[in-house]
């Protein structure tokens, strides 16, 4: 752990100051990443075809499961421990290296089987390069845990932005040169290579050649639950790519689905990325004080609602115009329903994220595991039934998302038992921002509905909604937005206990 010598007469930052700083740098990182992803995404959409994205999308579930397997849940287990020794980091590092190497060898020789499953011969070569990504991730997992545990949020932000910028430029150059789906593959693998290299540069901790995995025993019961949880979670998230790739003749539909999902995920991770950068470390520090945990949770809940509802519901509102503009035509219009449906879920995803962070803080990985497994199984059953009934893909996605919403009640039940957070508290905290967001969007729709020029209409929708939302929230004396403003102005802030 890093410890800095205190300077005379300079007080150590309080937990609230650390949290505010973490949210600031997390927000800066997420914001810049969304901007770069937006720019790179627009360029890539104009240069590539839906089938190019569909080909890579077919491999997403294999990469996701491989990443989870090589980590085994130990990185989060490290972050969740109050006291960590050098040997703990070292054991996690070597575990990741060993498992990553074995998994890559298995997947390398299994690539022809994956191609045969999807009846797409080119997947063999694509998979062998694409799967290098989880090797790079494994080399940097212990360093990621170190940075998260020590709240090196500024350094993490720098790494994320530079990695995204360089890999994005790489992808665009490859796409422009006519490398088609290879541009997406190289963009992904280069991102993880650069990210891991920079983690090694910033983190003072370095592994030793003493390979001792015994420290993992102390984390195993926690990590195995987390591992099983994440496996089911990733299967649930990627089941549509597998279903569409296997049972539909064209790979275009996979491209439409993955792109619609991608843009909504970008918005959802903007908020959850900010909160996740500080939530678990903060909750761990006040683990014995349930009142403080509840107050910290509610403050993060309000902050998430402040940003998430106007962003994701706003993207739902402009989704059709957005895809028409960035694709310079209707090439990507079939992705609109997927984009809008997932925007509804990701508008409240930050609540799911806070719930699960709190459960893990209290060592309730078993509850997290069974809750996620039940959610995933329910989704798989509903999708299977609707598929056999020959329902549309949109209807299957609606059922998939609906179960996500219902699962929030499951998490709420256990969070109430842990810290006394009532469902009425959650509704009270998020309702004002949800109501204001919907109201502003409706006003903007009414004002712009008669405008035929798509560029003017799209621009006015955003401007009118944003101005109305910021004005109403500010005039309503929102504590969260005023504290955020005070932080940016570097003024002393009187934190309330609301």
Short mmCIF file of C-alpha atoms in Angstrom, two decimals:
data_model
loop_
_atom_site.label_atom_id
_atom_site.label_comp_id
_atom_site.label_asym_id
_atom_site.label_seq_id
_atom_site.Cartn_x
_atom_site.Cartn_y
_atom_site.Cartn_z
CA UNK A 1 0.00 0.00 0.00
CA UNK A 2 1.16 3.54 -0.62
CA UNK A 3 1.50 5.85 2.31
CA UNK A 4 2.42 9.49 1.96
CA UNK A 5 4.03 11.47 4.73
CA UNK A 6 1.69 14.14 6.05
CA UNK A 7 2.79 17.68 5.60
CA UNK A 8 2.64 19.97 8.57
CA UNK A 9 -0.68 21.76 9.11
CA UNK A 10 -2.26 19.97 6.14
CA UNK A 11 -5.08 17.69 7.32
CA UNK A 12 -5.60 14.28 5.77
CA UNK A 13 -8.50 14.34 3.29
CA UNK A 14 -11.76 13.08 4.76
CA UNK A 15 -13.61 10.10 3.33
CA UNK A 16 -16.12 12.50 1.77
CA UNK A 17 -13.31 14.42 0.09
CA UNK A 18 -11.77 11.19 -1.18
CA UNK A 19 -15.17 10.08 -2.46
CA UNK A 20 -15.76 13.42 -4.19
CA UNK A 21 -12.31 13.28 -5.77
CA UNK A 22 -12.95 9.71 -6.86
CA UNK A 23 -16.27 10.63 -8.42
CA UNK A 24 -14.65 13.62 -10.13
CA UNK A 25 -11.87 11.59 -11.75
CA UNK A 26 -14.22 8.69 -12.40
CA UNK A 27 -16.56 11.14 -14.12
CA UNK A 28 -13.73 12.69 -16.10
CA UNK A 29 -12.59 9.25 -17.23
CA UNK A 30 -16.10 8.03 -18.09
CA UNK A 31 -16.97 11.30 -19.83
CA UNK A 32 -13.87 11.37 -22.00
CA UNK A 33 -14.25 7.68 -22.79
CA UNK A 34 -17.84 8.21 -23.92
CA UNK A 35 -16.77 11.11 -26.14
CA UNK A 36 -13.96 9.10 -27.74
CA UNK A 37 -16.15 6.03 -28.09
CA UNK A 38 -18.83 8.16 -29.70
CA UNK A 39 -16.39 9.62 -32.22
CA UNK A 40 -14.66 6.32 -32.97
CA UNK A 41 -17.99 4.48 -33.06
CA UNK A 42 -19.45 6.91 -35.60
CA UNK A 43 -16.40 6.62 -37.86
CA UNK A 44 -16.32 2.82 -37.60
CA UNK A 45 -20.04 2.57 -38.38
CA UNK A 46 -19.53 4.59 -41.55
CA UNK A 47 -16.53 2.51 -42.65
CA UNK A 48 -17.74 -0.99 -41.77
CA UNK A 49 -20.83 -3.09 -42.46
CA UNK A 50 -23.22 -4.69 -39.92
CA UNK A 51 -21.78 -8.12 -40.78
CA UNK A 52 -18.28 -7.00 -39.68
CA UNK A 53 -19.59 -6.18 -36.22
CA UNK A 54 -21.67 -9.35 -36.22
CA UNK A 55 -18.64 -11.58 -36.85
CA UNK A 56 -16.78 -10.20 -33.83
CA UNK A 57 -19.99 -10.16 -31.78
CA UNK A 58 -20.26 -13.95 -32.16
CA UNK A 59 -17.09 -14.33 -30.07
CA UNK A 60 -18.13 -11.99 -27.25
CA UNK A 61 -19.47 -14.71 -24.95
CA UNK A 62 -16.28 -16.81 -25.25
CA UNK A 63 -14.07 -13.83 -24.44
CA UNK A 64 -16.28 -12.79 -21.52
CA UNK A 65 -16.25 -16.25 -19.92
CA UNK A 66 -12.49 -16.63 -20.49
CA UNK A 67 -11.81 -13.27 -18.78
CA UNK A 68 -13.87 -14.30 -15.77
CA UNK A 69 -12.25 -17.74 -15.55
CA UNK A 70 -8.68 -16.47 -15.63
CA UNK A 71 -9.46 -14.03 -12.80
CA UNK A 72 -11.57 -16.40 -10.73
CA UNK A 73 -13.09 -13.48 -8.79
CA UNK A 74 -9.85 -12.88 -6.89
CA UNK A 75 -9.34 -9.27 -8.05
CA UNK A 76 -12.61 -8.16 -6.44
CA UNK A 77 -11.80 -10.32 -3.41
CA UNK A 78 -8.58 -8.34 -3.00
CA UNK A 79 -10.39 -5.01 -3.20
CA UNK A 80 -12.90 -6.18 -0.61
CA UNK A 81 -10.26 -7.14 2.00
CA UNK A 82 -9.42 -4.57 4.66
CA UNK A 83 -5.81 -5.73 5.11
CA UNK A 84 -3.77 -6.94 2.14
CA UNK A 85 -0.24 -8.33 2.12
CA UNK A 86 2.28 -8.38 -0.72
CA UNK A 87 1.83 -12.16 -0.94
CA UNK A 88 -1.90 -11.74 -1.65
CA UNK A 89 -1.29 -9.62 -4.73
CA UNK A 90 1.49 -11.95 -5.87
CA UNK A 91 -0.70 -15.05 -5.55
CA UNK A 92 -3.50 -13.45 -7.59
CA UNK A 93 -1.01 -12.35 -10.25
CA UNK A 94 0.44 -15.84 -10.78
CA UNK A 95 -2.99 -17.47 -10.67
CA UNK A 96 -4.09 -15.19 -13.49
CA UNK A 97 -0.97 -15.91 -15.55
CA UNK A 98 -1.28 -19.69 -15.20
CA UNK A 99 -5.02 -19.87 -15.92
CA UNK A 100 -4.82 -17.36 -18.79
CA UNK A 101 -2.12 -19.37 -20.54
CA UNK A 102 -4.00 -22.65 -20.19
CA UNK A 103 -7.27 -21.08 -21.38
CA UNK A 104 -5.68 -19.49 -24.42
CA UNK A 105 -4.14 -22.79 -25.49
CA UNK A 106 -7.53 -24.51 -25.13
CA UNK A 107 -9.38 -21.80 -27.06
CA UNK A 108 -6.65 -21.62 -29.72
CA UNK A 109 -7.19 -25.27 -30.63
CA UNK A 110 -10.97 -24.99 -30.13
CA UNK A 111 -11.32 -22.14 -32.63
CA UNK A 112 -12.28 -24.47 -35.53
CA UNK A 113 -15.09 -25.90 -33.40
CA UNK A 114 -16.42 -22.38 -32.76
CA UNK A 115 -16.33 -21.71 -36.52
CA UNK A 116 -18.20 -24.95 -37.17
CA UNK A 117 -20.84 -24.10 -34.53
CA UNK A 118 -21.64 -20.80 -36.26
CA UNK A 119 -20.94 -22.19 -39.76
CA UNK A 120 -18.53 -19.30 -40.36
CA UNK A 121 -15.05 -20.43 -41.48
CA UNK A 122 -13.26 -17.10 -40.99
CA UNK A 123 -13.93 -17.23 -37.22
CA UNK A 124 -10.97 -19.60 -36.68
CA UNK A 125 -8.34 -16.99 -37.49
CA UNK A 126 -10.34 -14.14 -35.95
CA UNK A 127 -10.81 -16.01 -32.65
CA UNK A 128 -7.12 -16.84 -32.26
CA UNK A 129 -6.18 -13.17 -32.44
CA UNK A 130 -9.21 -11.80 -30.59
CA UNK A 131 -8.65 -14.11 -27.60
CA UNK A 132 -5.23 -12.55 -26.98
CA UNK A 133 -7.22 -9.85 -25.19
CA UNK A 134 -7.83 -11.93 -22.07
CA UNK A 135 -4.11 -12.79 -21.87
CA UNK A 136 -3.33 -9.07 -21.62
CA UNK A 137 -6.13 -8.57 -19.08
CA UNK A 138 -4.77 -11.38 -16.89
CA UNK A 139 -1.30 -9.84 -16.74
CA UNK A 140 -2.77 -6.62 -15.31
CA UNK A 141 -5.52 -7.89 -12.98
CA UNK A 142 -3.48 -7.73 -9.77
CA UNK A 143 -2.37 -4.20 -10.67
CA UNK A 144 -5.98 -3.22 -11.32
CA UNK A 145 -6.91 -4.50 -7.85
CA UNK A 146 -4.07 -2.50 -6.31
CA UNK A 147 -5.16 0.71 -8.04
CA UNK A 148 -8.80 0.21 -7.02
CA UNK A 149 -7.92 -0.61 -3.42
CA UNK A 150 -5.71 2.46 -3.02
CA UNK A 151 -8.21 4.73 -4.84
CA UNK A 152 -5.76 5.60 -7.63
CA UNK A 153 -8.71 6.95 -9.58
CA UNK A 154 -6.79 9.68 -11.38
CA UNK A 155 -4.21 7.20 -12.66
CA UNK A 156 -6.93 4.75 -13.71
CA UNK A 157 -8.67 7.55 -15.59
CA UNK A 158 -5.45 8.41 -17.43
CA UNK A 159 -4.90 4.77 -18.39
CA UNK A 160 -8.47 4.28 -19.63
CA UNK A 161 -8.49 7.43 -21.75
CA UNK A 162 -5.07 6.92 -23.36
CA UNK A 163 -5.78 3.24 -24.06
CA UNK A 164 -9.09 4.08 -25.68
CA UNK A 165 -7.61 6.93 -27.72
CA UNK A 166 -4.71 4.93 -29.15
CA UNK A 167 -6.73 1.77 -29.81
CA UNK A 168 -9.54 3.80 -31.38
CA UNK A 169 -7.17 5.46 -33.81
CA UNK A 170 -5.69 2.05 -34.61
CA UNK A 171 -9.14 0.67 -35.40
CA UNK A 172 -10.05 3.60 -37.64
CA UNK A 173 -6.82 3.33 -39.63
CA UNK A 174 -7.36 -0.40 -40.11
CA UNK A 175 -10.97 0.12 -41.17
CA UNK A 176 -10.01 2.90 -43.60
CA UNK A 177 -7.40 0.61 -45.14
CA UNK A 178 -10.09 -1.98 -45.83
CA UNK A 179 -9.31 -4.57 -43.14
CA UNK A 180 -13.05 -4.92 -42.32
CA UNK A 181 -13.68 -6.99 -39.15
CA UNK A 182 -9.94 -7.18 -38.44
CA UNK A 183 -10.12 -3.48 -37.56
CA UNK A 184 -12.49 -4.28 -34.66
CA UNK A 185 -10.29 -7.20 -33.52
CA UNK A 186 -7.10 -5.11 -33.48
CA UNK A 187 -8.89 -2.23 -31.80
CA UNK A 188 -9.92 -4.52 -28.92
CA UNK A 189 -6.62 -6.34 -28.43
CA UNK A 190 -4.54 -3.16 -28.64
CA UNK A 191 -6.75 -1.51 -26.01
CA UNK A 192 -6.06 -4.23 -23.44
CA UNK A 193 -2.36 -4.38 -24.31
CA UNK A 194 -1.90 -0.65 -23.79
CA UNK A 195 -4.05 -0.62 -20.63
CA UNK A 196 -2.05 -3.42 -19.00
CA UNK A 197 1.29 -1.87 -19.97
CA UNK A 198 0.30 1.43 -18.36
CA UNK A 199 -0.90 -0.28 -15.17
CA UNK A 200 2.56 -1.77 -14.79
CA UNK A 201 4.05 1.69 -15.28
CA UNK A 202 1.89 3.46 -12.69
CA UNK A 203 1.72 0.83 -9.95
CA UNK A 204 4.74 0.58 -7.64
CA UNK A 205 3.89 -3.01 -6.69
CA UNK A 206 5.63 -5.61 -8.83
CA UNK A 207 5.32 -9.42 -8.66
CA UNK A 208 8.13 -11.69 -7.51
CA UNK A 209 9.20 -15.02 -9.00
CA UNK A 210 8.11 -16.78 -5.81
CA UNK A 211 4.97 -18.59 -7.00
CA UNK A 212 2.94 -19.28 -3.88
CA UNK A 213 -0.82 -19.71 -4.32
CA UNK A 214 -1.59 -20.50 -0.66
CA UNK A 215 -2.89 -16.95 0.12
CA UNK A 216 -5.77 -17.66 -2.30
CA UNK A 217 -7.29 -20.03 0.26
CA UNK A 218 -8.37 -17.07 2.41
CA UNK A 219 -10.23 -15.55 -0.53
CA UNK A 220 -11.57 -18.71 -2.16
CA UNK A 221 -15.01 -18.87 -0.53
CA UNK A 222 -15.70 -15.28 -1.54
CA UNK A 223 -14.17 -15.47 -5.01
CA UNK A 224 -15.81 -18.76 -6.08
CA UNK A 225 -19.26 -17.30 -5.45
CA UNK A 226 -18.31 -14.19 -7.38
CA UNK A 227 -16.89 -16.26 -10.22
CA UNK A 228 -20.03 -18.39 -10.61
CA UNK A 229 -22.13 -15.24 -10.40
CA UNK A 230 -20.24 -13.51 -13.19
CA UNK A 231 -20.33 -16.60 -15.40
CA UNK A 232 -24.13 -16.66 -15.31
CA UNK A 233 -24.22 -12.89 -15.72
CA UNK A 234 -22.11 -13.00 -18.88
CA UNK A 235 -24.14 -15.87 -20.32
CA UNK A 236 -27.27 -13.82 -19.73
CA UNK A 237 -25.76 -10.71 -21.33
CA UNK A 238 -24.49 -12.53 -24.43
CA UNK A 239 -27.20 -15.13 -25.00
CA UNK A 240 -28.76 -13.11 -27.82
CA UNK A 241 -25.50 -12.99 -29.80
CA UNK A 242 -25.28 -16.79 -29.61
CA UNK A 243 -28.98 -17.27 -30.43
CA UNK A 244 -28.97 -14.87 -33.38
CA UNK A 245 -25.66 -16.15 -34.73
CA UNK A 246 -26.72 -19.80 -34.57
CA UNK A 247 -30.32 -19.71 -35.77
CA UNK A 248 -30.37 -16.79 -38.22
CA UNK A 249 -28.79 -17.10 -41.67
CA UNK A 250 -27.45 -13.56 -41.84
CA UNK A 251 -24.88 -12.19 -39.42
CA UNK A 252 -26.25 -8.66 -40.02
CA UNK A 253 -28.82 -9.13 -37.26
CA UNK A 254 -26.04 -9.83 -34.76
CA UNK A 255 -24.42 -6.57 -35.84
CA UNK A 256 -27.66 -4.64 -35.36
CA UNK A 257 -28.16 -6.16 -31.92
CA UNK A 258 -24.59 -5.61 -30.74
CA UNK A 259 -24.54 -2.00 -31.93
CA UNK A 260 -27.90 -1.19 -30.37
CA UNK A 261 -26.71 -2.73 -27.13
CA UNK A 262 -23.30 -1.05 -27.38
CA UNK A 263 -24.57 2.53 -27.49
CA UNK A 264 -26.87 2.02 -24.51
CA UNK A 265 -24.07 0.32 -22.56
CA UNK A 266 -21.86 3.33 -23.19
CA UNK A 267 -24.40 5.55 -21.48
CA UNK A 268 -24.96 3.11 -18.62
CA UNK A 269 -21.27 2.62 -17.91
CA UNK A 270 -20.72 6.37 -17.84
CA UNK A 271 -22.63 6.54 -14.57
CA UNK A 272 -21.78 3.13 -13.12
CA UNK A 273 -18.11 3.71 -13.97
CA UNK A 274 -18.04 6.82 -11.80
CA UNK A 275 -19.77 5.10 -8.90
CA UNK A 276 -17.86 1.83 -9.12
CA UNK A 277 -14.55 3.67 -8.93
CA UNK A 278 -15.30 4.61 -5.32
CA UNK A 279 -18.32 2.62 -4.08
CA UNK A 280 -16.71 -0.57 -2.77
CA UNK A 281 -13.56 1.04 -1.26
CA UNK A 282 -15.76 3.63 0.50
CA UNK A 283 -18.30 1.06 1.74
CA UNK A 284 -15.47 -1.12 3.07
CA UNK A 285 -14.00 1.76 5.10
CA UNK A 286 -17.32 2.37 6.90
CA UNK A 287 -18.39 -1.27 7.00
CA UNK A 288 -19.08 -1.24 10.75
CA UNK A 289 -21.22 1.92 10.64
CA UNK A 290 -24.54 1.07 9.03
CA UNK A 291 -25.96 4.58 9.38
CA UNK A 292 -22.98 6.04 7.51
CA UNK A 293 -23.21 3.31 4.90
CA UNK A 294 -26.88 4.02 4.34
CA UNK A 295 -26.25 7.77 4.03
CA UNK A 296 -23.32 7.20 1.65
CA UNK A 297 -25.42 4.77 -0.39
CA UNK A 298 -28.29 7.23 -0.71
CA UNK A 299 -25.96 10.06 -1.70
CA UNK A 300 -24.47 7.90 -4.46
CA UNK A 301 -28.00 6.86 -5.44
CA UNK A 302 -29.04 10.49 -5.91
CA UNK A 303 -25.85 11.29 -7.79
CA UNK A 304 -26.49 8.35 -10.13
CA UNK A 305 -30.09 9.41 -10.73
CA UNK A 306 -29.00 13.00 -11.42
CA UNK A 307 -26.80 11.85 -14.32
CA UNK A 308 -28.33 8.58 -15.51
CA UNK A 309 -31.97 9.46 -16.16
CA UNK A 310 -31.41 12.48 -18.45
CA UNK A 311 -28.55 10.70 -20.24
CA UNK A 312 -30.15 7.31 -20.95
CA UNK A 313 -33.75 8.44 -21.36
CA UNK A 314 -32.41 11.24 -23.53
CA UNK A 315 -30.62 8.68 -25.71
CA UNK A 316 -33.89 6.72 -25.94
CA UNK A 317 -35.57 9.93 -27.08
CA UNK A 318 -33.05 10.80 -29.84
CA UNK A 319 -32.07 7.19 -30.69
CA UNK A 320 -33.64 6.99 -34.13
CA UNK A 321 -32.29 10.37 -35.26
CA UNK A 322 -28.91 9.52 -33.73
CA UNK A 323 -28.49 6.35 -35.81
CA UNK A 324 -29.72 8.09 -38.97
CA UNK A 325 -27.14 10.84 -38.55
CA UNK A 326 -24.08 8.80 -37.57
CA UNK A 327 -24.67 6.25 -40.35
CA UNK A 328 -25.57 8.98 -42.87
CA UNK A 329 -28.63 7.00 -43.87
CA UNK A 330 -30.85 4.14 -42.77
CA UNK A 331 -28.17 1.39 -42.89
CA UNK A 332 -28.29 1.01 -39.10
CA UNK A 333 -31.99 1.72 -38.49
CA UNK A 334 -32.79 -1.93 -37.54
CA UNK A 335 -30.60 -1.33 -34.46
CA UNK A 336 -32.96 1.39 -33.14
CA UNK A 337 -35.38 -0.89 -31.20
CA UNK A 338 -32.46 -2.61 -29.47
CA UNK A 339 -30.89 0.73 -28.58
CA UNK A 340 -34.10 2.13 -27.11
CA UNK A 341 -35.05 -0.99 -25.15
CA UNK A 342 -31.64 -1.30 -23.52
CA UNK A 343 -31.63 2.43 -22.72
CA UNK A 344 -34.58 1.77 -20.40
CA UNK A 345 -32.64 -0.84 -18.44
CA UNK A 346 -29.33 1.03 -18.33
CA UNK A 347 -31.07 4.14 -17.02
CA UNK A 348 -31.43 2.28 -13.69
CA UNK A 349 -28.36 0.05 -13.97
CA UNK A 350 -26.51 2.24 -11.49
CA UNK A 351 -28.97 1.04 -8.81
CA UNK A 352 -28.12 -2.60 -9.56
CA UNK A 353 -24.43 -1.69 -9.39
CA UNK A 354 -24.75 -0.01 -5.98
CA UNK A 355 -26.81 -2.90 -4.61
CA UNK A 356 -24.24 -5.50 -5.62
CA UNK A 357 -21.31 -3.42 -4.37
CA UNK A 358 -22.97 -3.19 -0.96
CA UNK A 359 -23.63 -6.94 -0.86
CA UNK A 360 -20.00 -7.71 -1.65
CA UNK A 361 -18.83 -5.24 0.98
CA UNK A 362 -20.74 -7.26 3.59
CA UNK A 363 -19.22 -10.53 2.32
CA UNK A 364 -22.59 -11.62 0.91
CA UNK A 365 -21.16 -13.04 -2.31
CA UNK A 366 -23.43 -16.08 -1.87
CA UNK A 367 -26.54 -13.87 -2.09
CA UNK A 368 -25.03 -12.07 -5.08
CA UNK A 369 -24.36 -15.44 -6.70
CA UNK A 370 -27.83 -16.94 -6.23
CA UNK A 371 -29.58 -13.69 -7.16
CA UNK A 372 -27.65 -13.46 -10.43
CA UNK A 373 -28.11 -17.16 -11.19
CA UNK A 374 -31.88 -16.95 -10.64
CA UNK A 375 -32.03 -13.86 -12.86
CA UNK A 376 -30.04 -15.53 -15.63
CA UNK A 377 -32.03 -18.78 -15.48
CA UNK A 378 -35.32 -16.85 -15.57
CA UNK A 379 -34.10 -14.95 -18.63
CA UNK A 380 -32.95 -18.12 -20.39
CA UNK A 381 -36.27 -19.83 -19.75
CA UNK A 382 -38.30 -16.85 -20.95
CA UNK A 383 -36.19 -16.45 -24.09
CA UNK A 384 -36.44 -20.17 -24.87
CA UNK A 385 -40.22 -20.17 -24.50
CA UNK A 386 -40.65 -17.07 -26.66
CA UNK A 387 -38.24 -18.48 -29.26
CA UNK A 388 -40.23 -21.73 -29.48
CA UNK A 389 -43.43 -19.69 -29.79
CA UNK A 390 -41.77 -17.89 -32.74
CA UNK A 391 -42.02 -14.48 -31.07
CA UNK A 392 -40.02 -11.57 -32.45
CA UNK A 393 -36.51 -10.70 -31.28
CA UNK A 394 -37.86 -7.44 -29.84
CA UNK A 395 -40.37 -9.36 -27.71
CA UNK A 396 -37.58 -11.59 -26.39
CA UNK A 397 -35.49 -8.54 -25.52
CA UNK A 398 -38.46 -6.98 -23.67
CA UNK A 399 -38.83 -10.13 -21.56
CA UNK A 400 -35.07 -10.21 -20.96
CA UNK A 401 -35.03 -6.61 -19.71
CA UNK A 402 -38.26 -7.01 -17.73
CA UNK A 403 -36.67 -9.72 -15.60
CA UNK A 404 -33.72 -7.39 -14.92
CA UNK A 405 -36.15 -4.82 -13.54
CA UNK A 406 -37.90 -7.38 -11.33
CA UNK A 407 -34.55 -8.56 -9.95
CA UNK A 408 -34.00 -5.11 -8.41
CA UNK A 409 -36.67 -6.01 -5.85
CA UNK A 410 -34.68 -9.10 -4.90
CA UNK A 411 -31.55 -7.02 -4.25
CA UNK A 412 -33.54 -4.39 -2.39
CA UNK A 413 -34.84 -7.00 0.08
CA UNK A 414 -31.33 -7.98 1.18
CA UNK A 415 -29.95 -4.43 1.21
CA UNK A 416 -32.80 -3.47 3.54
CA UNK A 417 -31.79 -6.30 5.89
CA UNK A 418 -28.13 -5.24 5.80
CA UNK A 419 -28.27 -1.45 6.21
CA UNK A 420 -31.95 -0.63 6.78
CA UNK A 421 -32.47 0.97 3.37
CA UNK A 422 -36.21 1.02 2.63
CA UNK A 423 -37.65 0.81 -0.86
CA UNK A 424 -39.43 4.08 -0.13
CA UNK A 425 -36.01 5.67 0.42
CA UNK A 426 -34.89 4.54 -3.03
CA UNK A 427 -38.07 5.85 -4.70
CA UNK A 428 -37.81 9.13 -2.80
CA UNK A 429 -34.20 9.60 -3.89
CA UNK A 430 -34.61 8.83 -7.59
CA UNK A 431 -38.19 9.98 -8.31
CA UNK A 432 -37.46 13.73 -8.61
CA UNK A 433 -34.76 13.20 -11.24
CA UNK A 434 -36.83 10.63 -13.14
CA UNK A 435 -39.88 12.89 -13.17
CA UNK A 436 -37.93 15.96 -14.26
CA UNK A 437 -36.16 13.99 -17.02
CA UNK A 438 -39.43 12.64 -18.47
CA UNK A 439 -41.07 16.06 -18.24
CA UNK A 440 -38.21 17.80 -20.05
CA UNK A 441 -38.16 15.13 -22.78
CA UNK A 442 -41.92 15.48 -23.34
CA UNK A 443 -41.65 19.26 -23.64
CA UNK A 444 -38.75 18.91 -26.07
CA UNK A 445 -40.69 16.37 -28.14
CA UNK A 446 -43.69 18.70 -28.35
CA UNK A 447 -41.54 21.66 -29.43
CA UNK A 448 -39.56 19.74 -32.08
CA UNK A 449 -42.14 17.30 -33.48
CA UNK A 450 -42.91 19.51 -36.48
CA UNK A 451 -39.29 20.01 -37.56
CA UNK A 452 -38.44 17.97 -40.67
CA UNK A 453 -34.70 18.69 -40.91
CA UNK A 454 -33.14 15.79 -38.97
CA UNK A 455 -29.99 17.71 -37.96
CA UNK A 456 -31.94 20.68 -36.62
CA UNK A 457 -34.43 18.42 -34.86
CA UNK A 458 -31.70 16.28 -33.26
CA UNK A 459 -29.73 19.31 -32.06
CA UNK A 460 -32.76 21.12 -30.65
CA UNK A 461 -33.94 17.99 -28.82
CA UNK A 462 -30.65 17.80 -26.96
CA UNK A 463 -30.30 21.53 -26.26
CA UNK A 464 -33.89 22.07 -25.08
CA UNK A 465 -33.89 18.97 -22.86
CA UNK A 466 -30.50 19.80 -21.33
CA UNK A 467 -31.32 23.44 -20.58
CA UNK A 468 -34.68 22.58 -19.07
CA UNK A 469 -33.27 19.77 -16.94
CA UNK A 470 -30.32 21.72 -15.54
CA UNK A 471 -32.47 24.77 -14.84
CA UNK A 472 -35.22 22.85 -13.05
CA UNK A 473 -32.81 20.75 -10.98
CA UNK A 474 -30.82 23.83 -9.96
CA UNK A 475 -33.91 25.85 -9.07
CA UNK A 476 -35.25 22.97 -7.00
CA UNK A 477 -32.24 23.33 -4.66
CA UNK A 478 -30.90 19.84 -5.29
CA UNK A 479 -28.20 19.16 -2.69
CA UNK A 480 -26.27 16.84 -4.98
CA UNK A 481 -25.94 19.26 -7.87
CA UNK A 482 -24.97 22.14 -5.56
CA UNK A 483 -22.33 20.02 -3.82
CA UNK A 484 -20.98 19.00 -7.21
CA UNK A 485 -20.86 22.63 -8.30
CA UNK A 486 -19.11 23.63 -5.08
CA UNK A 487 -16.53 20.90 -5.61
CA UNK A 488 -15.72 22.14 -9.10
CA UNK A 489 -15.46 25.69 -7.75
CA UNK A 490 -13.14 24.43 -4.96
CA UNK A 491 -15.34 26.04 -2.33
CA UNK A 492 -15.94 24.59 1.15
CA UNK A 493 -19.09 22.54 1.13
CA UNK A 494 -21.40 21.85 4.05
CA UNK A 495 -22.35 18.25 3.59
CA UNK A 496 -25.79 17.37 4.75
CA UNK A 497 -26.99 14.12 6.21
CA UNK A 498 -29.94 13.79 3.89
#
